[in-house]
Coordinates of C-alpha atoms and ligand atoms in Angstrom, one line a residue:
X22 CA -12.9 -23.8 -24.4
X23 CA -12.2 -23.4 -21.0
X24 CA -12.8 -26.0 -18.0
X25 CA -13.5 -24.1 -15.2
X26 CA -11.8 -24.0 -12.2
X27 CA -14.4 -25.4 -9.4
X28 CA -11.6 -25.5 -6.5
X29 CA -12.2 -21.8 -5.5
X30 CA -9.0 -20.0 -3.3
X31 CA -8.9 -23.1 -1.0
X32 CA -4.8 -22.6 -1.0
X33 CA -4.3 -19.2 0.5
X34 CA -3.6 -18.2 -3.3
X35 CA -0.8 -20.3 -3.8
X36 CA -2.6 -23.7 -5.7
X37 CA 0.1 -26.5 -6.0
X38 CA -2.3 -28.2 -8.2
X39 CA -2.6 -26.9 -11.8
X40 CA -5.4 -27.4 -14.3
X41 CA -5.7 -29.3 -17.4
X42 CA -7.4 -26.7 -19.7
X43 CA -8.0 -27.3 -23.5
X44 CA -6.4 -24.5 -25.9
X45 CA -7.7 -23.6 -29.4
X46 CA -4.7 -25.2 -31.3
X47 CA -5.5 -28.6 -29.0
X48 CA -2.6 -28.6 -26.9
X49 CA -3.1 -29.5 -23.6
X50 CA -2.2 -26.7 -21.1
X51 CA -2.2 -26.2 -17.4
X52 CA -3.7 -23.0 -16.0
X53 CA -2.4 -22.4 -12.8
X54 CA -5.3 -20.5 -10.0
X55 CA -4.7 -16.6 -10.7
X56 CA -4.1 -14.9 -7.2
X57 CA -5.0 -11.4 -7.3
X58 CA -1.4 -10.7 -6.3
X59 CA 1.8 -12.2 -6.0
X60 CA 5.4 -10.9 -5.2
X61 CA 8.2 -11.3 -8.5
X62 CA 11.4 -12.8 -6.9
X63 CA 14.0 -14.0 -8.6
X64 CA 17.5 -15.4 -8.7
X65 CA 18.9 -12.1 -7.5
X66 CA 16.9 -11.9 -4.9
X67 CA 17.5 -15.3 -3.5
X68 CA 21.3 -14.6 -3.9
X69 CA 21.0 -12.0 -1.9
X70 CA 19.1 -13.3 0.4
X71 CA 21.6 -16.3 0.9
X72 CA 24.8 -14.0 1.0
X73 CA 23.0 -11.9 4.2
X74 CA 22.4 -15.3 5.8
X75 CA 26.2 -16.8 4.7
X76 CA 27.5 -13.5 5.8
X77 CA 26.7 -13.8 10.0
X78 CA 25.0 -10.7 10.0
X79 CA 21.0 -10.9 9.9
X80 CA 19.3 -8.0 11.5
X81 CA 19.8 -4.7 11.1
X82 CA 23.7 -3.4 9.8
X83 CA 25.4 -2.7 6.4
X84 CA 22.6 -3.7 3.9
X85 CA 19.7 -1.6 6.2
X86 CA 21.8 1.5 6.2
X87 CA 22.4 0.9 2.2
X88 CA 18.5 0.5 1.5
X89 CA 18.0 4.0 3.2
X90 CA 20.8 5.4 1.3
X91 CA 19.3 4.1 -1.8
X92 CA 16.1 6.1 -0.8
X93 CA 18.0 9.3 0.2
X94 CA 19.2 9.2 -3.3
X95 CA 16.0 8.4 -4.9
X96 CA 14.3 11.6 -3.2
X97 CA 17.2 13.8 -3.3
X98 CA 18.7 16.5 -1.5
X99 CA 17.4 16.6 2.5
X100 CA 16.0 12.7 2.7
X101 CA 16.3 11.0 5.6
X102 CA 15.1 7.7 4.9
X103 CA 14.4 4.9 7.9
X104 CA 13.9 1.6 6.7
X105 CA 11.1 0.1 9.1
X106 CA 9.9 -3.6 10.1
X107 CA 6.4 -2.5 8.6
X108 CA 4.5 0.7 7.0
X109 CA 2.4 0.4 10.1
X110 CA 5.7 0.5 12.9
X111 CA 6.6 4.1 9.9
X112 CA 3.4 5.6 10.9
X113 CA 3.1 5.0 14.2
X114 CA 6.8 6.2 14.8
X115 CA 5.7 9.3 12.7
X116 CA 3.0 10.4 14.5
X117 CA 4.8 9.8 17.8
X118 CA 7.5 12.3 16.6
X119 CA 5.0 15.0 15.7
X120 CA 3.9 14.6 19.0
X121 CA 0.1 13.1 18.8
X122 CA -1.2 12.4 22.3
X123 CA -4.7 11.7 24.2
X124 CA -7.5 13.7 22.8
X125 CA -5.5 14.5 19.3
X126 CA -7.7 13.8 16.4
X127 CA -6.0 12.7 13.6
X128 CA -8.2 12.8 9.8
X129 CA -8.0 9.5 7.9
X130 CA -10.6 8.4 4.6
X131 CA -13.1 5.4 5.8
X132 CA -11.7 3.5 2.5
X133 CA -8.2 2.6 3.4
X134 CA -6.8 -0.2 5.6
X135 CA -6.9 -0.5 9.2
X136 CA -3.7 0.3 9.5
X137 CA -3.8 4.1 9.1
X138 CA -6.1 4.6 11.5
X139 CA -5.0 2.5 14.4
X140 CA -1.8 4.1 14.9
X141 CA -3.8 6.9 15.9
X142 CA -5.4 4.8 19.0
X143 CA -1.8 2.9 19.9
X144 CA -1.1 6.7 20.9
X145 CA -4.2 7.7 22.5
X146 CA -5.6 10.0 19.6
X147 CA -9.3 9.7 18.0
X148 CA -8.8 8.7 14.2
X149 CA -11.8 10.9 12.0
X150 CA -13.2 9.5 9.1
X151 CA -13.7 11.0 6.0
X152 CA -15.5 10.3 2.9
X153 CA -13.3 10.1 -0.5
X154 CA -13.8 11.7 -3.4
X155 CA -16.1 9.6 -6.5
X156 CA -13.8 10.0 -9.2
X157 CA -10.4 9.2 -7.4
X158 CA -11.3 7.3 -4.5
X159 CA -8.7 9.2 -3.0
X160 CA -9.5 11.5 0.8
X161 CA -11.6 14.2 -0.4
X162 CA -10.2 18.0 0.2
X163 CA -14.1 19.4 1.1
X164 CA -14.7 16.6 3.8
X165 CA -11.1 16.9 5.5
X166 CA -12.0 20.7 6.0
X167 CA -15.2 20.5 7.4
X168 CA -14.1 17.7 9.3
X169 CA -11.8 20.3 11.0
X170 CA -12.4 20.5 14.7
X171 CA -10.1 22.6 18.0
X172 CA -8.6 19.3 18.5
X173 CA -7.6 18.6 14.8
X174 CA -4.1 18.0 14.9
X175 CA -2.9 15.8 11.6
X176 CA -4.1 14.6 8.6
X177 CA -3.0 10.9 7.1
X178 CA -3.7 11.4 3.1
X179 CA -3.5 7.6 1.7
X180 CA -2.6 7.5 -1.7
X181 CA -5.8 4.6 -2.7
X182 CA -4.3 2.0 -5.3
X183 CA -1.2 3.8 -6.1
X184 CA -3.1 7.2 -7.2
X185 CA -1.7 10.4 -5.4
X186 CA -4.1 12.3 -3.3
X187 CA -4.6 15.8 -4.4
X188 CA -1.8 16.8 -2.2
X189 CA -1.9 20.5 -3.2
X190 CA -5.1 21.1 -1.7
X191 CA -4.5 19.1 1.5
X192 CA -1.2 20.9 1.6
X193 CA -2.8 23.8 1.4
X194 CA -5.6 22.9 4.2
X195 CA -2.5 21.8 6.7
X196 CA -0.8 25.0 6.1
X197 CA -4.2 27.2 6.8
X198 CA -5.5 25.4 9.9
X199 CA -1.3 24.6 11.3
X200 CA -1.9 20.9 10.9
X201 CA 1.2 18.0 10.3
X202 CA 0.5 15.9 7.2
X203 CA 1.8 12.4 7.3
X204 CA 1.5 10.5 4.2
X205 CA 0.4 6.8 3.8
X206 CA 2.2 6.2 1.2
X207 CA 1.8 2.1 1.6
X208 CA 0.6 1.7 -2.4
X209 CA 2.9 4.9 -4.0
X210 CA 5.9 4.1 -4.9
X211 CA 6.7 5.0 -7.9
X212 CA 4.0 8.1 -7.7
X213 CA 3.5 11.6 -8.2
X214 CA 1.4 14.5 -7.8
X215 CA 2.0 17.0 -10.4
X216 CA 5.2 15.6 -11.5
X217 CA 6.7 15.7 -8.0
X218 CA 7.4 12.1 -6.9
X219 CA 5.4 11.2 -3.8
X220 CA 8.2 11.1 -1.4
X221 CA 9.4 14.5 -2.2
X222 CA 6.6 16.5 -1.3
X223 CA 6.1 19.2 2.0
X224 CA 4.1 16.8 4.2
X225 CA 5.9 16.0 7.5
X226 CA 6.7 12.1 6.8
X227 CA 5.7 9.3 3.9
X228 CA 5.7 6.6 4.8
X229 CA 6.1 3.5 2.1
X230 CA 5.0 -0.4 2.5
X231 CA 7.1 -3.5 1.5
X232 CA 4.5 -6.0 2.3
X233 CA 4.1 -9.0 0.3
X234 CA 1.6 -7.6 -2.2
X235 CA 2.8 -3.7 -2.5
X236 CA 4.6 -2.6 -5.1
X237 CA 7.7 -4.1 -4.0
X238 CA 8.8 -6.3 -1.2
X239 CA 11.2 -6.9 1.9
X240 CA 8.7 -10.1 3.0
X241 CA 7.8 -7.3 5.8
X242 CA 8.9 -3.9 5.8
X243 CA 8.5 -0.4 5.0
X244 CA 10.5 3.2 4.5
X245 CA 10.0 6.0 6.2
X246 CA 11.0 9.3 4.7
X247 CA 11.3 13.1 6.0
X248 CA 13.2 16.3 5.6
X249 CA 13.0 17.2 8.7
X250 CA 16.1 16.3 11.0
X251 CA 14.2 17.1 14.3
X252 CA 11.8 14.2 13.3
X253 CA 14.2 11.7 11.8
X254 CA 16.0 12.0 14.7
X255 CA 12.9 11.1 17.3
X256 CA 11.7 8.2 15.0
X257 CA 15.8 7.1 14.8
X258 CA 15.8 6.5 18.9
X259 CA 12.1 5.1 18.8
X260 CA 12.4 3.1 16.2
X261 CA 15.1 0.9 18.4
X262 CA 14.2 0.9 22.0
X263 CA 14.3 4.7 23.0
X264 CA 18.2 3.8 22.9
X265 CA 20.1 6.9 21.1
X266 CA 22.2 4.6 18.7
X267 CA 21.5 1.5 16.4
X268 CA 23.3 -2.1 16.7
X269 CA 25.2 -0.9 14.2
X270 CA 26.8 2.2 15.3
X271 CA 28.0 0.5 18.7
X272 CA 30.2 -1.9 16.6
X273 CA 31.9 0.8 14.5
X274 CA 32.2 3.9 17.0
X275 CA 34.6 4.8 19.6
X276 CA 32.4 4.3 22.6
X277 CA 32.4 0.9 24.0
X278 CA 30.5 -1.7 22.4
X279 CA 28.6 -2.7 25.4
X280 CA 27.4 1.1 26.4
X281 CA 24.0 2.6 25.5
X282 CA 21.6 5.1 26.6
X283 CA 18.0 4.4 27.0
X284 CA 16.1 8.5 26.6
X285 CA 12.9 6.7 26.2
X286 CA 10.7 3.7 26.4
X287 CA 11.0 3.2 22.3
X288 CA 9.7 0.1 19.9
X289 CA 11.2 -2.7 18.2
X290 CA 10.4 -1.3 14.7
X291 CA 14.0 -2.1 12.6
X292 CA 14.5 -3.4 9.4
X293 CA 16.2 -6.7 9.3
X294 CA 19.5 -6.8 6.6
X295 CA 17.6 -10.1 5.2
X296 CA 15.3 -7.4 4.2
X297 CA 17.3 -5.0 3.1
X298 CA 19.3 -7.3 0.7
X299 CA 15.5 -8.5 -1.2
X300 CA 14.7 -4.8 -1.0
X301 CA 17.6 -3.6 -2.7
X302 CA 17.3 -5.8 -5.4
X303 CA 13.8 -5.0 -6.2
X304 CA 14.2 -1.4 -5.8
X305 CA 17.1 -1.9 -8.3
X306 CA 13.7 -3.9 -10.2
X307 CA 11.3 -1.4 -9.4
X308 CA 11.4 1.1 -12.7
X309 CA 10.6 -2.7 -14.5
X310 CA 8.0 -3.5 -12.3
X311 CA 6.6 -0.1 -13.0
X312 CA 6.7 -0.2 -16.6
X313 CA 4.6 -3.6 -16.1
X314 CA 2.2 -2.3 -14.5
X315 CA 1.2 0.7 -16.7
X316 CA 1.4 -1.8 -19.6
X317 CA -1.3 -4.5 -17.5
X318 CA -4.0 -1.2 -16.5
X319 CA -3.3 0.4 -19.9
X320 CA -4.8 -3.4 -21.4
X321 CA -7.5 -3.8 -18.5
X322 CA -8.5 -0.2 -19.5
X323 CA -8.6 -0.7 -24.0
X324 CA -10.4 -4.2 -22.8
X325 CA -12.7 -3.1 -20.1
X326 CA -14.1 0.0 -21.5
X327 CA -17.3 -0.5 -23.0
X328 CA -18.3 -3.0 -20.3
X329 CA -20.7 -1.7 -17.5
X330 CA -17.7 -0.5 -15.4
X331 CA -16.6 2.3 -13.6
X332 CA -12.7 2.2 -14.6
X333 CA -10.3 3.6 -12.1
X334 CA -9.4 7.2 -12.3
X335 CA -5.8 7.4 -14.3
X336 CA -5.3 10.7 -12.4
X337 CA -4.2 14.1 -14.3
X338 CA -1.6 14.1 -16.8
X339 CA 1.4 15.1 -14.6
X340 CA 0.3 12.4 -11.8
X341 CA 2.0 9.1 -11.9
X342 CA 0.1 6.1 -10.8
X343 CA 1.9 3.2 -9.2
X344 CA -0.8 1.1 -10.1
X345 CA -0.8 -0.9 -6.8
X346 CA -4.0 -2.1 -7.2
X347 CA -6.8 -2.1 -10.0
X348 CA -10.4 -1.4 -8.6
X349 CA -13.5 -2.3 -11.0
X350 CA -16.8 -0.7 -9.7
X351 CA -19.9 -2.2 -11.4
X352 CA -22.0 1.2 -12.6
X353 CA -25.8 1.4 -12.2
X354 CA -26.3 -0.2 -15.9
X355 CA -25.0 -3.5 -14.1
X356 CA -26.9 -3.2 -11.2
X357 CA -29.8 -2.6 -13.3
X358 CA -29.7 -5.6 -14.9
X359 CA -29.5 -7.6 -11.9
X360 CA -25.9 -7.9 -11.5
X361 CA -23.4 -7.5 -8.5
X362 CA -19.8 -6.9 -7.6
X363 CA -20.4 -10.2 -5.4
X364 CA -21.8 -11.7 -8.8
X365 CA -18.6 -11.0 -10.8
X366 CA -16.6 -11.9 -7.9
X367 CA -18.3 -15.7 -7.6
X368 CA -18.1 -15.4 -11.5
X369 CA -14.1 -15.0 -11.7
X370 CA -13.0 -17.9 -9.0
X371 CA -15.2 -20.2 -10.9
X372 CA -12.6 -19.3 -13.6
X373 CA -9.9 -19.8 -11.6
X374 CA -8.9 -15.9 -10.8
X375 CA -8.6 -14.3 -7.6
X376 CA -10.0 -11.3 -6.4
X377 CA -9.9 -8.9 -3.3
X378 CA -12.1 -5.8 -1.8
X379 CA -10.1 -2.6 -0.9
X380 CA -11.1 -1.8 1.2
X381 CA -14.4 -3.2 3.4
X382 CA -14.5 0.6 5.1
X383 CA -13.6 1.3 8.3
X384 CA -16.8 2.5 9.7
X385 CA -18.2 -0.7 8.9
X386 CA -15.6 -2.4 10.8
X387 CA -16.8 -3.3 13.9
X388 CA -14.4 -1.6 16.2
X389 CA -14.6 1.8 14.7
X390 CA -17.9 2.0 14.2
X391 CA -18.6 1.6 17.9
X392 CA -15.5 3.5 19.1
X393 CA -16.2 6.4 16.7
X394 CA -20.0 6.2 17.1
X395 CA -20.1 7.1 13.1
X396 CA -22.7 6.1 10.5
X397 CA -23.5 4.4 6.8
X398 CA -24.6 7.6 6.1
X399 CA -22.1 9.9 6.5
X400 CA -20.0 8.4 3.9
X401 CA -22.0 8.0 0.9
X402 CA -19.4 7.8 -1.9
X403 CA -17.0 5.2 -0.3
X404 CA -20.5 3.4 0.8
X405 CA -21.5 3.4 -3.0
X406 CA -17.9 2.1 -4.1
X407 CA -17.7 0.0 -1.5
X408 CA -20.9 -2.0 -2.9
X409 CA -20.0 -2.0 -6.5
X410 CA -15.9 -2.7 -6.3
X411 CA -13.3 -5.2 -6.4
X412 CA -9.7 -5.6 -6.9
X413 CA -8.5 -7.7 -10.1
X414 CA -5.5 -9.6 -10.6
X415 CA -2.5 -6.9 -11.2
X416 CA 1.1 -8.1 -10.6
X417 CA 4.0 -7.5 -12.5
X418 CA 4.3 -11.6 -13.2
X419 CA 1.2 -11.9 -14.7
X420 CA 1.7 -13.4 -18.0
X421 CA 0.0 -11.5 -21.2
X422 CA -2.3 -15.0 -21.9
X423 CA -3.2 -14.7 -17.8
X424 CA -4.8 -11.3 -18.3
X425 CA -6.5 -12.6 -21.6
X426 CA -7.7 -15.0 -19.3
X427 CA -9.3 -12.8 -17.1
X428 CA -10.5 -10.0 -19.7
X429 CA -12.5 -12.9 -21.1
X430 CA -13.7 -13.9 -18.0
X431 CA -14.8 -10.6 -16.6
X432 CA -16.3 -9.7 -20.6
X433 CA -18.4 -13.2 -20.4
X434 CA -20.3 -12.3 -16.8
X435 CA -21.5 -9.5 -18.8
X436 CA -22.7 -10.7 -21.6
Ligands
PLP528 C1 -0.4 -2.3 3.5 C2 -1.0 -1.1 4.0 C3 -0.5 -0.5 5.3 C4 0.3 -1.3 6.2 O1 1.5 -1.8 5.6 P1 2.4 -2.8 6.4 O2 3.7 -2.7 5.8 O3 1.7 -4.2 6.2 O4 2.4 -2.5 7.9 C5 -1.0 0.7 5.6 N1 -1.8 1.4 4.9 C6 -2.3 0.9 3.7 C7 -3.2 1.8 2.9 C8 -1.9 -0.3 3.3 O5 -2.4 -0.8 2.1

């Protein structure tokens, strides 16, 4: 007894208008637009947030240097942990520090966000594409190695949806051909691969994301975390101008407030203490979040499963998913019947629930196809995917009656 929602996303996801909808029992209720994902802040964090800005000290200081200490104990034993300004500024400082230059090529999957692969080109490097694997959606092992060229220096494994890559076999590959791993970690956190959390593993850096719809948030941020001190301490000075100590520091040690040394012409890539302090507070949240999460894809997957969907991989039984995202892919029974992931998509804003595509690939993105000179072709499984997925509403304040809302709604453009 729905009305349905003909407004469409017309407010960026945020509707300030909510709509009358009739309920079974006759009460009137109001069913607010469904984005497909929206940050949980509460009280704490506002309190937080208001005692940084009461306190005089914005940018980065006491609260940053607590949110990496708060990582370094996550991780354990020989974690540095930088917090960042983005998971884009992590990556780029990451593959500075392991030294990628002019020529460097650098493997990346198609299916993943731009991000990962144009930190390659800020440093002059040629970003390769590779197709994923069908099951996970994750980089596949095969394609990385025979993607292996002379000039192959790194490989940036992306963790798709929250779902660790199989880390032992690009581990493995690195270790063969002396290639640096650098992990975009930008949907993983909580995750791991073969019960070791994703964070913790032998790669060179991770690199996590705190942007607005990731597992948790800082507004804009990110974390980068090593165990090795020769890169911490390059990304340390680049991260902050090339200048050998932070803001910080000057305040509290024993050289003169006013001196610094420049070693190198560095970024502006620091986390601000505004957030740090909403970052603290949801990583304190973040265990809750996670038990949300696993609680919303274990119900998508009991509802979902005899519809003509391709469910997303839940990994093997020693992985933990951080279920970032949750990506339907219509099967060939759908498409044999006439319908399409653009179908379903068209279907669900008509009932008032947002949607997203993760990723449109990057060889069909303009810029890379015609930089990289690749093809459709030579990436057949995330072409497929790409076709038949989308992204369905998954955030940790979904109420249960909004996912009933969408269960029905996703059930009913198959029947
Ligand atoms: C979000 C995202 C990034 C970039 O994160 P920012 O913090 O926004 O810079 C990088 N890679 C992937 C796969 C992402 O989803």
């Amino acid at each position: 007894m729905r009305v349905r929602d003909s407004r469409g996303p017309t407010t960026f996801g945020h509707p300030i208008i909510p709509l009358p909808i009739s309920r079974k029992n006759n009460v009137t209720m109001a069913r607010e637009f469904i984005p497909f994902a929206k940050p949980d802040i509460g009280n704490e964090e506002i309190e937080a947030v208001s005692a940084v800005l009461r306190s005089g000290w914005v940018t980065t200081g006491q609260k940053s240097l607590e949110f990496e200490k708060r990582f370094e104990e996550l991780f354990g034993d020989g974690t540095i942990a930088m917090a960042v300004n983005s998971a884009t500024a992590g990556l780029h400082l990451a593959l500075e520090a392991i030294g990628i230059g002019p020529g460097d090529e650098v493997i990346v999957p198609s299916l993943t966000f731009t991000a990962t692969a144009e930190v390659v080109r800020y440093l002059g490097g040629d970003p390769i594409l590779v197709d994923v694997d069908a099951n996970t959606l994750n980089i596949a092992p095969d394609r990385i190695r025979a993607a292996i060229t002379p000039k192959t220096r790194a490989i940036i494994p992306v963790h798709y949806a929250g779902l660790p890559c199989d880390m032992t076999a690009i581990l493995e590959i690195a270790a063969q051909h002396g290639l640096r791993v650098v992990e975009d970690a930008a949907h993983a956190l909580p995750a791991a691969h073969r019960g070791r959390p994703i964070g913790t593993l032998n790669s060179d850096v991770t690199v996590f994301s705190f942007y607005a719809n990731k597992t948790m948030t800082t507004g804009e941020g990110g974390m980068v975390v090593t165990r090795r001190p020769d890169l911490a301490k390059r990304m340390r000075v680049m991260r902050l101008h090339g200048i050998d100590r932070d803001a910080f520091d000057r305040f509290r040690s024993k050289v003169p407030a006013w001196y610094y040394e420049v070693v190198a012409p560095g970024f502006k890539y620091n986390l601000t203490d505004i957030g740090a302090a909403l970052g603290l507070v949801q990583l304190g949240r973040l265990e809750g979040f996670q038990d949300r999460r696993v609680a919303l894809a274990e119900r998508y997957r009991q509802a979902l499963a005899t519809l003509p969907l391709i469910l997303p991989s839940w990994g093997e039984a020693n992985d933990r998913h951080a279920w970032h995202l949750f990506v339907l892919r219509l099967n060939e029974d759908a498409h044999a019947r006439g319908l399409s992931r653009d179908g379903l998509i068209d279907h669900l804003s008509r009932d008032g629930i947002g949607t997203s595509v993760h990723y449109v690939p990057l060889h069909r993105q303009p810029y890379w196809r015609d930089s990289l000179k690749v093809e459709a072709e030579d990436f057949p499984v995330t072409e497929a995917a790409y076709q038949a997925m989308l992204s369905i509403p998954l955030f940790t304040a979904m109420s249960d009656d909004d996912q009933e809302h969408i269960i029905n709604s996703v059930t009913s453009y198959f029947a």
